[in-house]
Amino acid sequence: MKIRDMLVLPSAKILLLLLDGPKNDREIVSILKMSSTTYNENITWLLAHGFVQKDEDGRYVLTDKAKQQLINVFMPLFRYIDKLKETAAVSTTS
């Protein structure tokens, strides 16, 4: 699966949203404009596979497993971003 395809998955959207901090069910559904069915299926999967957990206030937070997975997905992109920055800088100075 390509990275761009992974980023449109509802579960990936939830993980990326939780990078900003803990959120409850209502906040996640509202921000992502996701149907309750899609949300419930994906949050259940994320919980079952150890990517999110609930904090003491009942909000979802990323687990270390999720953080490591996000690092594994995004770290390889940094070298491409640096190349894009270099080519953009060259084209604007030319």
PDB file of C-alpha atoms in Angstrom, residues 57-89:
ATOM      1  CA  ASP A  57     -10.665  11.428  31.404  1.00  0.00           C
ATOM      2  CA  GLY A  58     -11.989   8.934  28.838  1.00  0.00           C
ATOM      3  CA  ARG A  59     -10.230  10.614  25.913  1.00  0.00           C
ATOM      4  CA  TYR A  60      -8.232   8.718  23.341  1.00  0.00           C
ATOM      5  CA  VAL A  61      -4.449   9.055  23.266  1.00  0.00           C
ATOM      6  CA  LEU A  62      -1.773   7.514  21.087  1.00  0.00           C
ATOM      7  CA  THR A  63       0.183   4.608  22.493  1.00  0.00           C
ATOM      8  CA  ASP A  64       3.924   4.217  22.097  1.00  0.00           C
ATOM      9  CA  LYS A  65       3.163   1.562  19.474  1.00  0.00           C
ATOM     10  CA  ALA A  66       1.222   4.118  17.409  1.00  0.00           C
ATOM     11  CA  LYS A  67       3.928   6.755  17.778  1.00  0.00           C
ATOM     12  CA  GLN A  68       6.576   4.301  16.598  1.00  0.00           C
ATOM     13  CA  GLN A  69       4.433   3.280  13.633  1.00  0.00           C
ATOM     14  CA  LEU A  70       3.943   6.920  12.631  1.00  0.00           C
ATOM     15  CA  ILE A  71       7.694   7.497  12.874  1.00  0.00           C
ATOM     16  CA  ASN A  72       8.325   4.451  10.675  1.00  0.00           C
ATOM     17  CA  VAL A  73       5.887   5.743   8.068  1.00  0.00           C
ATOM     18  CA  PHE A  74       6.953   9.396   8.025  1.00  0.00           C
ATOM     19  CA  MET A  75      10.739   9.322   8.588  1.00  0.00           C
ATOM     20  CA  PRO A  76      11.514   8.117   5.058  1.00  0.00           C
ATOM     21  CA  LEU A  77       9.538  11.078   3.708  1.00  0.00           C
ATOM     22  CA  PHE A  78      11.912  13.635   5.234  1.00  0.00           C
ATOM     23  CA  ARG A  79      14.669  13.030   2.693  1.00  0.00           C
ATOM     24  CA  TYR A  80      12.157  13.582  -0.119  1.00  0.00           C
ATOM     25  CA  ILE A  81      10.895  16.747   1.524  1.00  0.00           C
ATOM     26  CA  ASP A  82      14.480  18.017   1.758  1.00  0.00           C
ATOM     27  CA  LYS A  83      14.968  17.283  -1.956  1.00  0.00           C
ATOM     28  CA  LEU A  84      11.749  19.132  -2.772  1.00  0.00           C
ATOM     29  CA  LYS A  85      12.917  22.114  -0.728  1.00  0.00           C
ATOM     30  CA  GLU A  86      16.251  22.106  -2.575  1.00  0.00           C
ATOM     31  CA  THR A  87      14.626  21.979  -5.994  1.00  0.00           C
ATOM     32  CA  ALA A  88      12.092  24.648  -5.021  1.00  0.00           C
ATOM     33  CA  ALA A  89      14.881  26.922  -3.792  1.00  0.00           C
TER      34      ALA A  89
END
